[in-house]
XYZ file of C-alpha atoms in Angstrom:
685
model
C 0.087 0.043 0.057
C 1.088 3.597 -0.662
C -0.084 6.857 0.841
C 0.892 10.010 2.582
C 1.727 10.466 6.255
C 2.560 13.364 8.576
C 3.609 11.154 11.418
C 7.102 11.076 12.618
C 6.434 7.768 14.377
C 4.758 6.132 11.437
C 5.975 2.362 11.479
C 8.975 1.893 9.363
C 9.941 -1.720 9.991
C 12.653 -2.896 7.688
C 12.311 0.271 5.590
C 14.864 1.974 3.475
C 14.082 5.244 4.929
C 13.267 5.422 8.714
C 13.463 9.238 9.116
C 10.458 11.543 8.823
C 11.240 14.804 6.934
C 9.226 17.966 6.186
C 5.519 18.433 6.676
C 4.632 15.165 5.062
C 6.194 11.962 3.480
C 4.925 9.532 1.163
C 5.169 6.060 2.373
C 5.047 2.436 0.997
C 4.118 -0.632 3.157
C 4.016 -4.426 2.426
C 1.593 -6.457 4.472
C 1.433 -10.095 4.460
C -1.910 -12.060 3.725
C -1.996 -12.685 7.323
C -1.926 -9.107 8.136
C 1.609 -8.739 9.267
C 3.827 -5.721 8.270
C 6.671 -7.201 6.211
C 8.264 -3.916 5.669
C 7.359 -0.327 5.621
C 9.289 3.035 4.739
C 8.973 6.736 4.325
C 9.765 8.002 0.683
C 10.500 11.708 0.704
C 12.848 14.709 1.515
C 12.810 17.801 3.665
C 9.547 19.337 2.258
C 6.171 17.866 1.514
C 5.965 14.366 -0.379
C 2.769 12.551 -1.163
C 2.039 8.988 -2.467
C -0.896 8.758 -4.904
C -0.581 5.441 -6.763
C 1.017 1.907 -6.581
C 1.482 -0.918 -9.121
C 3.097 -4.354 -8.869
C 5.124 -5.804 -11.755
C 7.699 -8.732 -11.723
C 7.585 -8.832 -7.946
C 8.631 -5.270 -7.588
C 6.604 -2.365 -6.325
C 6.051 0.933 -8.390
C 5.208 4.114 -6.661
C 4.059 7.563 -7.938
C 2.805 10.808 -6.456
C 4.286 14.200 -6.181
C 7.022 16.108 -4.089
C 8.074 19.598 -3.152
C 11.417 18.401 -1.618
C 14.560 19.404 -3.575
C 16.315 16.544 -1.716
C 13.940 13.810 -2.556
C 16.011 10.636 -3.044
C 16.115 10.653 -6.813
C 18.857 8.155 -7.162
C 19.475 6.175 -10.337
C 16.501 7.929 -11.830
C 16.013 9.735 -15.307
C 15.495 13.328 -13.639
C 17.564 14.162 -10.560
C 16.405 17.821 -10.024
C 13.214 19.375 -8.782
C 11.456 22.047 -10.964
C 12.007 25.698 -10.048
C 8.280 26.295 -9.186
C 5.880 24.010 -7.427
C 6.017 20.341 -7.297
C 7.223 17.427 -9.425
C 5.796 14.136 -10.014
C 7.663 11.276 -8.411
C 8.191 7.811 -9.625
C 10.022 5.099 -7.629
C 10.779 1.289 -7.899
C 11.122 -0.738 -4.792
C 11.990 -4.418 -4.697
C 9.796 -6.959 -3.161
C 12.122 -7.245 -0.171
C 11.807 -3.401 0.439
C 14.957 -2.007 -1.150
C 14.765 1.260 -3.055
C 15.978 0.288 -6.670
C 15.605 3.639 -8.207
C 13.581 6.893 -7.896
C 13.108 9.890 -10.048
C 11.373 13.266 -10.417
C 9.003 13.649 -13.344
C 8.112 17.224 -14.496
C 9.081 20.567 -15.678
C 9.635 23.934 -14.158
C 6.168 24.535 -12.779
C 3.661 22.383 -10.774
C 3.330 18.587 -11.677
C 1.352 15.882 -10.000
C 1.115 12.146 -10.718
C -2.051 10.333 -9.751
C -1.970 6.910 -11.163
C 0.700 4.279 -12.191
C 0.427 0.865 -14.119
C 2.926 -1.923 -15.191
C 2.207 -4.182 -18.208
C 3.505 -7.689 -18.795
C 6.665 -6.405 -20.655
C 7.700 -4.253 -17.691
C 6.641 -0.941 -19.184
C 5.578 1.640 -16.555
C 2.626 3.922 -17.327
C 2.222 7.195 -15.132
C -0.667 9.646 -15.319
C -1.351 12.996 -13.684
C -1.534 16.613 -14.348
C 0.957 19.422 -15.197
C 1.290 23.142 -15.247
C 4.677 23.005 -17.017
C 5.257 24.280 -20.558
C 8.488 22.278 -20.414
C 7.066 18.999 -19.274
C 9.048 16.193 -20.924
C 6.999 14.970 -23.849
C 9.418 12.948 -26.081
C 7.493 10.957 -28.675
C 4.217 12.358 -27.576
C 1.080 13.101 -29.593
C 0.512 16.403 -27.848
C 3.693 18.455 -26.953
C 1.921 21.806 -26.203
C 0.463 22.813 -23.022
C -2.748 24.778 -22.793
C -3.611 25.495 -19.040
C -3.676 22.631 -16.639
C -3.036 19.447 -18.899
C -3.164 15.793 -18.064
C -0.081 13.792 -19.024
C 0.545 10.161 -19.845
C 4.248 8.983 -19.593
C 5.457 5.496 -20.524
C 8.952 4.378 -19.076
C 10.792 1.593 -20.576
C 11.669 -1.363 -18.450
C 15.335 -2.036 -17.407
C 16.958 -3.904 -20.323
C 20.647 -3.334 -19.994
C 22.655 -6.358 -18.606
C 25.450 -6.173 -16.112
C 28.473 -4.583 -17.849
C 26.492 -2.607 -20.407
C 26.425 1.248 -20.538
C 23.887 3.196 -18.418
C 22.948 6.481 -17.156
C 20.546 5.506 -14.433
C 19.774 2.589 -12.141
C 16.523 2.058 -13.848
C 18.085 1.173 -17.096
C 19.857 -1.887 -15.425
C 18.492 -5.308 -15.015
C 20.573 -5.388 -11.894
C 19.045 -1.997 -10.795
C 22.609 -0.560 -10.156
C 24.360 1.895 -12.597
C 27.899 2.880 -11.322
C 30.734 4.292 -13.186
C 28.512 4.458 -16.381
C 28.008 0.700 -16.526
C 25.380 -1.549 -15.152
C 26.942 -3.219 -12.045
C 26.278 -6.273 -9.974
C 26.188 -4.044 -6.772
C 25.551 -0.379 -5.878
C 29.273 0.008 -5.670
C 29.214 3.085 -3.564
C 32.185 2.481 -1.122
C 35.522 4.367 -1.181
C 38.149 3.041 -3.728
C 35.781 0.700 -5.506
C 34.640 0.851 -9.071
C 32.712 -1.138 -11.606
C 34.864 -0.627 -14.773
C 37.925 -2.609 -15.570
C 39.603 0.723 -16.481
C 39.337 1.983 -13.086
C 40.110 -1.225 -11.289
C 42.950 -2.029 -13.508
C 41.904 -5.644 -14.017
C 38.886 -7.780 -14.937
C 35.782 -6.943 -16.834
C 33.112 -4.135 -16.677
C 30.114 -4.811 -14.414
C 31.771 -6.385 -11.396
C 32.359 -4.035 -8.515
C 35.924 -4.376 -6.981
C 38.815 -2.524 -5.382
C 40.491 0.191 -7.508
C 44.135 -0.518 -8.589
C 46.693 0.262 -5.876
C 48.557 3.763 -6.141
C 45.601 5.185 -8.269
C 42.778 7.400 -7.465
C 40.743 8.045 -10.638
C 37.734 9.571 -8.772
C 39.930 11.796 -6.304
C 38.310 10.140 -3.295
C 41.343 10.037 -1.104
C 42.636 13.036 0.840
C 44.832 15.436 -1.235
C 48.433 16.634 -0.174
C 48.321 18.793 2.942
C 50.936 20.512 5.192
C 50.535 20.935 8.868
C 53.032 22.014 11.641
C 55.934 21.638 9.143
C 55.032 18.054 7.884
C 53.823 17.607 4.299
C 51.460 14.528 4.078
C 51.706 13.419 0.555
C 48.612 12.841 -1.621
C 46.828 9.603 -0.656
C 45.921 7.002 -3.162
C 43.794 3.757 -3.205
C 45.476 0.689 -1.706
C 44.021 -1.922 -3.921
C 41.834 -3.328 -1.193
C 39.136 -0.775 -1.122
C 40.695 1.868 1.069
C 42.884 4.958 0.934
C 46.581 4.884 1.805
C 49.221 7.517 2.293
C 52.238 7.886 0.134
C 54.499 9.207 2.911
C 55.500 12.331 4.765
C 58.159 14.973 4.219
C 59.563 17.266 7.017
C 59.939 20.890 6.248
C 62.855 21.031 8.406
C 62.913 24.545 10.177
C 60.333 26.170 7.512
C 56.796 26.440 8.170
C 54.174 25.199 5.809
C 53.321 27.303 2.790
C 49.851 26.142 1.791
C 50.112 22.406 1.094
C 53.830 22.369 0.732
C 56.928 23.397 2.739
C 58.214 26.967 2.572
C 61.587 27.314 1.138
C 62.428 30.854 2.326
C 61.329 33.349 5.057
C 60.707 37.003 5.141
C 60.118 36.963 8.948
C 59.904 34.488 11.868
C 56.376 33.481 10.891
C 57.962 31.677 8.023
C 59.864 29.380 10.427
C 58.590 26.710 12.891
C 58.654 27.236 16.658
C 62.228 26.797 17.773
C 63.693 28.734 14.801
C 64.039 32.311 13.613
C 64.329 33.886 10.212
C 67.874 35.112 9.466
C 67.860 36.746 5.974
C 65.780 34.353 4.006
C 66.783 31.258 5.955
C 65.247 29.549 9.040
C 67.891 29.054 11.793
C 67.638 27.076 14.860
C 67.091 29.253 17.929
C 70.395 30.089 19.751
C 71.380 28.599 23.011
C 72.299 30.624 26.062
C 75.384 32.720 25.320
C 74.772 33.084 21.557
C 75.124 36.423 20.048
C 71.795 38.028 19.305
C 70.052 41.091 18.320
C 66.441 40.246 19.346
C 64.580 37.872 21.792
C 63.089 35.783 18.951
C 66.446 34.526 18.185
C 67.070 32.922 21.423
C 65.713 29.513 22.703
C 65.157 31.159 26.121
C 63.248 34.135 24.614
C 65.687 36.618 26.191
C 68.297 38.613 24.345
C 70.247 40.695 26.952
C 73.537 42.514 26.511
C 73.739 41.217 22.932
C 73.720 37.473 24.069
C 70.948 35.025 24.580
C 70.282 34.919 28.374
C 68.776 32.436 30.635
C 66.402 34.880 32.009
C 65.170 38.496 31.615
C 67.983 39.882 33.707
C 66.497 43.327 34.086
C 68.135 44.399 37.386
C 70.412 47.499 37.279
C 73.271 45.653 38.922
C 73.195 42.394 36.989
C 74.080 41.320 33.451
C 74.271 38.390 31.044
C 77.647 38.975 29.183
C 81.019 38.237 30.614
C 82.112 41.692 29.623
C 79.467 43.607 31.611
C 79.622 41.184 34.556
C 83.295 41.237 34.748
C 83.304 37.508 35.434
C 81.741 34.144 34.259
C 80.682 33.229 30.849
C 78.076 34.695 28.399
C 74.472 33.632 28.764
C 74.027 33.349 32.611
C 72.426 36.244 34.331
C 74.550 37.124 37.368
C 75.262 40.202 39.542
C 78.054 42.402 37.977
C 81.406 42.572 39.960
C 81.453 45.111 42.957
C 82.761 48.516 42.029
C 81.244 48.555 38.502
C 77.924 49.860 37.132
C 77.605 48.871 33.415
C 73.940 50.028 33.112
C 74.580 53.379 34.998
C 71.899 52.365 37.370
C 73.527 53.548 40.708
C 73.675 57.196 41.771
C 76.507 58.556 44.096
C 75.677 60.520 47.197
C 75.801 64.188 46.545
C 78.552 64.607 49.417
C 80.550 61.582 48.292
C 83.301 60.898 49.261
C 83.514 63.088 52.325
C 79.998 61.501 53.450
C 81.309 57.959 53.077
C 77.952 57.100 51.555
C 76.822 55.667 48.155
C 79.642 55.867 45.628
C 77.477 55.191 42.519
C 78.624 51.666 42.088
C 77.315 48.085 42.398
C 77.934 46.084 45.479
C 78.711 42.674 43.589
C 75.417 41.078 45.038
C 73.022 42.650 42.478
C 72.385 46.022 44.338
C 73.746 49.458 44.389
C 76.341 50.126 47.183
C 74.978 52.107 50.140
C 78.175 53.039 51.666
C 81.717 53.878 50.306
C 84.080 51.176 50.399
C 86.404 50.844 53.264
C 89.672 53.009 52.603
C 88.013 55.655 50.508
C 89.617 59.029 51.611
C 87.066 61.209 53.423
C 89.668 63.682 54.458
C 93.540 64.071 54.461
C 95.085 60.656 53.834
C 98.071 58.786 52.457
C 98.436 55.598 50.575
C 101.401 53.176 50.457
C 101.940 49.454 49.846
C 98.180 49.015 49.436
C 97.271 50.628 52.766
C 95.611 54.025 53.135
C 96.164 56.026 56.365
C 94.446 59.218 57.543
C 90.926 60.110 57.222
C 89.172 57.104 55.370
C 85.649 55.650 55.186
C 85.312 52.508 57.329
C 82.764 50.781 54.817
C 79.787 51.384 57.235
C 79.237 55.013 56.188
C 81.613 56.362 58.852
C 84.790 58.278 58.379
C 87.687 57.661 60.813
C 91.505 57.556 60.970
C 92.049 53.786 61.250
C 94.389 52.561 58.498
C 92.578 50.675 55.626
C 93.796 48.222 53.056
C 93.101 48.701 49.495
C 91.837 45.224 49.217
C 92.174 43.895 45.649
C 93.591 47.192 44.407
C 96.997 49.048 44.473
C 97.551 52.700 45.620
C 96.251 55.014 42.888
C 98.857 57.828 44.124
C 100.235 58.761 47.520
C 96.930 59.433 49.168
C 94.195 57.235 47.706
C 93.466 53.553 46.562
C 92.536 52.815 43.014
C 88.815 52.462 42.378
C 89.108 50.808 38.895
C 91.919 49.194 36.867
C 93.269 49.015 33.326
C 95.913 46.376 33.789
C 96.718 43.578 36.209
C 99.358 45.872 37.906
C 96.731 47.979 39.076
C 95.653 45.201 41.395
C 97.148 43.445 44.419
C 99.354 40.443 43.936
C 96.270 38.272 44.663
C 94.013 39.836 42.251
C 93.567 40.521 38.547
C 91.950 43.192 36.389
C 88.619 42.160 34.928
C 86.983 43.107 31.564
C 84.735 45.504 33.563
C 87.905 47.365 34.951
C 87.457 46.026 38.385
C 90.069 44.171 40.430
C 88.883 40.728 41.462
C 90.366 37.934 43.673
C 92.228 35.304 41.742
C 90.268 32.081 41.579
C 91.075 28.794 43.362
C 91.558 25.491 41.329
C 88.320 24.195 39.773
C 86.924 27.618 39.158
C 85.807 28.494 35.620
C 88.362 30.799 33.891
C 89.326 32.185 30.478
C 92.971 33.107 31.202
C 95.769 32.231 33.602
C 95.757 35.698 35.280
C 92.350 34.749 36.714
C 93.820 31.732 38.655
C 95.894 31.636 41.868
C 98.509 29.358 40.259
C 98.416 31.220 36.927
C 97.206 28.038 35.101
C 93.814 28.265 33.330
C 93.506 24.754 31.671
C 90.616 23.156 30.128
C 88.486 26.196 31.162
C 89.060 25.786 34.811
C 91.887 27.046 37.060
C 94.298 24.116 37.475
C 96.815 23.097 40.060
C 99.538 22.984 37.297
C 100.242 23.574 33.709
C 98.661 20.053 32.767
C 99.963 20.213 29.137
C 100.440 16.494 28.494
C 98.499 15.070 25.548
C 96.688 12.607 27.838
C 96.118 14.606 31.043
C 93.450 17.278 31.643
C 92.113 19.518 34.602
C 88.345 19.040 33.745
C 88.047 15.453 34.725
C 84.704 14.906 36.431
C 84.944 14.670 40.168
C 88.498 16.240 40.120
C 88.007 19.684 38.676
C 91.080 21.761 38.945
C 93.354 18.913 39.677
C 95.455 17.650 36.648
C 94.701 14.039 36.078
C 95.515 11.383 33.351
C 92.406 10.732 31.064
C 91.016 7.750 29.308
C 89.993 7.638 25.569
C 89.834 10.902 23.742
C 92.176 13.914 24.309
C 90.405 16.611 26.160
C 90.013 20.092 24.903
C 91.066 21.650 21.751
C 94.543 23.046 22.618
C 96.140 19.608 22.840
C 96.634 17.656 19.505
C 94.076 14.777 19.223
C 95.190 11.200 18.809
C 95.945 10.470 15.237
C 93.243 8.374 13.431
C 93.092 7.832 9.643
C 89.679 6.101 10.077
C 91.096 2.635 9.286
C 91.067 1.199 12.851
C 94.508 2.341 13.937
C 93.270 5.131 16.089
C 95.246 6.161 19.223
C 93.664 6.642 22.655
C 94.718 7.667 26.134
C 94.957 4.809 28.578
C 94.433 6.641 31.787
C 98.131 5.966 32.842
C 100.496 7.601 30.407
C 99.985 11.321 30.313
C 102.778 12.313 27.759
C 101.127 10.982 24.561
C 98.399 8.712 22.934
C 99.033 4.968 22.828
C 98.571 3.321 19.307
C 97.896 -0.299 18.107
C 101.168 -2.031 17.084
C 102.299 -3.308 13.743
C 100.569 -6.725 14.670
C 97.076 -5.259 14.525
C 95.314 -5.527 11.277
C 93.419 -2.528 9.802
C 91.580 -1.287 6.789
C 90.669 -4.130 4.518
C 92.418 -6.504 6.887
C 93.646 -9.742 5.131
C 92.350 -10.050 1.420
C 93.797 -11.547 -1.617
C 96.639 -12.890 0.515
C 97.760 -9.318 1.361
C 97.628 -7.964 4.819
C 97.170 -4.240 6.058
C 98.649 -3.444 9.553
C 98.830 -0.437 11.686
C 102.053 1.723 11.633
C 101.877 2.431 15.382
C 101.277 6.113 14.681
C 97.564 6.036 14.012
C 97.643 5.187 10.287
C 96.892 2.006 8.365
C 99.947 0.850 6.218
C 99.754 -0.197 2.535
C 98.631 -3.870 2.223
C 101.690 -6.293 1.840
C 101.817 -9.910 0.739
C 101.678 -12.477 3.493
C 105.221 -13.607 4.425
C 106.660 -16.922 3.020
C 104.039 -16.965 0.336
C 101.356 -18.017 2.864
C 97.585 -17.200 2.480
C 95.123 -15.285 4.671
C 94.227 -17.387 7.721
C 90.973 -15.212 8.312
C 89.768 -11.625 7.488
C 92.464 -10.248 10.009
C 95.493 -12.272 9.782
C 97.906 -14.446 7.542
C 98.724 -17.930 8.384
C 101.716 -18.402 10.621
C 102.920 -21.564 8.688
C 101.822 -24.190 6.315
C 101.014 -27.710 6.698
C 99.483 -28.538 3.312
C 99.721 -27.170 -0.221
C 96.463 -25.248 0.144
C 98.014 -23.114 2.808
C 100.245 -21.574 0.030
C 99.784 -19.102 -2.604
C 99.272 -20.635 -6.109
C 102.491 -21.715 -7.726
C 103.906 -22.807 -4.185
C 104.023 -25.977 -2.236
C 104.435 -26.622 1.567
C 107.871 -27.466 2.957
C 106.340 -29.222 6.052
C 109.900 -29.355 7.615
C 110.084 -25.630 7.933
C 106.384 -24.771 7.617
C 107.176 -22.319 4.801
C 105.682 -22.173 1.268
C 108.264 -22.592 -1.491
C 107.923 -22.283 -5.356
C 106.628 -25.509 -6.915
C 109.000 -27.347 -9.296
C 108.308 -28.900 -12.644
C 109.249 -32.830 -13.195
C 110.135 -34.857 -16.220
C 107.934 -37.356 -17.811
C 109.143 -41.066 -17.770
C 110.445 -40.855 -21.321
C 112.062 -37.459 -20.728
C 110.193 -36.091 -23.748
C 108.070 -33.609 -21.710
C 108.197 -31.334 -18.687
C 105.245 -31.734 -16.235
C 104.453 -28.612 -14.246
C 102.888 -28.835 -10.823
C 99.537 -27.922 -12.229
C 98.185 -28.292 -15.843
C 99.212 -30.309 -18.783
C 102.567 -31.732 -19.760
C 104.643 -29.524 -22.007
C 106.473 -31.544 -24.776
C 110.312 -30.651 -25.134
C 110.301 -31.029 -28.841
C 113.927 -31.485 -30.225
C 115.262 -31.524 -26.716
C 115.123 -33.835 -23.668
C 113.853 -32.938 -20.187
C 116.451 -31.893 -17.642
C 115.762 -34.332 -14.657
C 117.720 -32.093 -12.230
C 115.352 -29.061 -12.885
C 112.250 -30.672 -14.498
C 112.366 -28.247 -17.360
C 113.172 -28.999 -20.918
C 116.746 -28.208 -22.075
C 116.879 -25.046 -24.048
C 120.213 -25.615 -25.490
C 122.606 -28.612 -25.703
C 126.216 -29.475 -24.817
C 125.878 -33.032 -26.169
C 123.567 -35.068 -28.216
C 122.452 -36.990 -25.121
C 120.430 -33.950 -24.443
C 118.531 -34.112 -27.698
C 115.428 -36.149 -28.667
C 115.821 -39.205 -30.881
C 116.338 -38.172 -34.453
C 118.193 -35.018 -33.465
C 121.914 -34.441 -32.788
C 123.702 -31.404 -30.914
C 125.264 -29.151 -33.384
C 126.756 -25.765 -31.940
C 124.480 -25.867 -28.926
C 121.271 -26.655 -30.886
C 119.590 -30.026 -31.217
C 119.091 -30.212 -35.109
C 117.485 -33.133 -37.151
C 119.874 -35.727 -38.339
C 119.899 -35.578 -42.291
C 118.792 -38.649 -44.469
C 121.475 -40.392 -46.763
C 120.878 -42.312 -50.024
C 121.915 -46.004 -50.319
C 124.242 -45.593 -53.201
C 125.878 -42.511 -51.828
C 123.893 -40.365 -54.375
C 120.423 -39.146 -54.211
C 117.624 -41.456 -53.353
C 115.447 -41.708 -56.298
C 112.892 -44.041 -55.089
C 113.678 -47.073 -52.959
C 113.585 -46.900 -49.064
C 117.137 -47.382 -47.498
C 117.843 -50.508 -45.355
C 117.763 -50.160 -41.653
C 121.310 -51.265 -41.493
C 122.392 -48.544 -43.850
C 120.519 -45.999 -41.755
C 122.237 -47.205 -38.712
C 125.783 -46.987 -40.149
C 124.954 -43.683 -41.537
C 123.684 -42.412 -38.214
C 126.872 -43.605 -36.605
C 129.061 -41.765 -39.350
C 126.913 -38.584 -38.828
C 127.278 -38.555 -35.117
C 131.059 -38.870 -35.579
C 131.012 -35.992 -38.024
C 129.215 -33.845 -35.580
C 131.506 -34.590 -32.961
C 134.523 -33.881 -35.151
C 132.956 -30.594 -36.074
C 132.478 -29.676 -32.400
C 136.075 -30.601 -31.799
C 137.208 -28.531 -34.744
């Protein structure tokens, strides 16, 4: 049954749409012969929708009516848009099981209402109603011109396209599903699935399946993005029906620029937190002590006295640079040394010095001095050997005649102590002149320093005052737990003023052993290095931190392993090719050839025998003779003639030319003896 409901609680058991929308919805309900609701569903959008007619064909349900909803579920239909004025007729096909197969608007730009629907045996659908639209679709109609409110009759062809065929709507497909322009076996609506072979990269049209890996033909997956200095590259389908990423790229110190990394900066906003813009390049924020011109350059966020500082350091008698503090290192906010006022923050008493009140200097504890320092003349006085006598300030604001020491200073003249210095000689023997032009006590061993003058013993080594010069390559004064005491070190050389242990990077590096302080110790010449033992050649350290050139293993031996040569041989295989093992000495010696049993060939240690030709083999050497001293060194049929084995000439039987017959063996033998005698006579000539 079909109708119209205004109820938000209309029964929608098993329906394809269970949410009421607008002022009314059409509905479709299937009831069994026994009166049970098999399924029931709303059919509509966010405005008014009405159901006016129903027909059954081929087990499916066809519904018609009219709708004012611009979001009516017109999926797979022939018209997906509502007319601009009034209502459109609606047509929908629902399966016998209650699934919406397709639905569609039917109308023009003005009001259209369908009131009846029918289906014939061939599956053709007939819809009737009334229209006020001049542009109502009338293809193939007998009357295509509207006159006032007209009735209409529309015939819709049944689905005829098989799975895999081309389509433009669900209604054209026998499967009820048109996806990617072909009739599909399923609705195929998921991410990274498609119904064409072209999109899937395999198979045939009409079967829904995963889109090929590393592709995204429908641009379903997220595009490239950049957030917090990390570019997430464009995503693609993974071949299994989901999206996957293609990786990320860090922008380094640059901030994102749209969906990519920035490559230059105009100000600090072009850089990530922790970096600042220097020219057009992002640079890591500077640590405490780094030279700066603005706070944004410092990791701490404070640029004080042109160095990055550990805090705001805004007090008048504190500073962050060693130069202004007169002590310590750059980057740590501390009180300036007593007797200085780098920020001009202290004001001297109007009656100073006779009042013995404030002298306009800092007190060394971060505040301005309240009273003049002890020894400041407040009347007639004399100064000698660092002691001022006469009327002097007592340091508590009073003026008396008690002699006062100049402390860390010397006398400025015959009547007064110095109040500042320009050289160490302006200071007492136990003090030195700081960068702030004040005299400060020399430091004890273990105190941080930059120069020997700052230390009691005059030795500033490895950044601390040291108990001695400590200039050995393998000793240092900054050993943990013993700062200020020169100690032997283990491993690498400390500091930059001592030469590092030599190291060519091939395993021969020297190191300090914690005992010897003079120099680094190095691996000896027995230590393999570089490529070790390869191709029967061994590289060893030179004892000075370098790896020597590879040299052949001794005694023609081969490598024992990747780091050493064999020490001796026991079998031929322990020797380099062409050598054999002399088991008595354990040494490899060159292999020797031998003679064949008939002395006609020389047989090498490896390979085939070598014929000696006109000569015989020398049994004492195993090699073929290369010259002769007698015919006994020549092969049969050859005689020694002037150091060469030459063929013995043939002689005719009648003493002349042999014109035909073969000489007898007896004659040949006699001739051979005569020829041999002739040769010997010639050698004796």
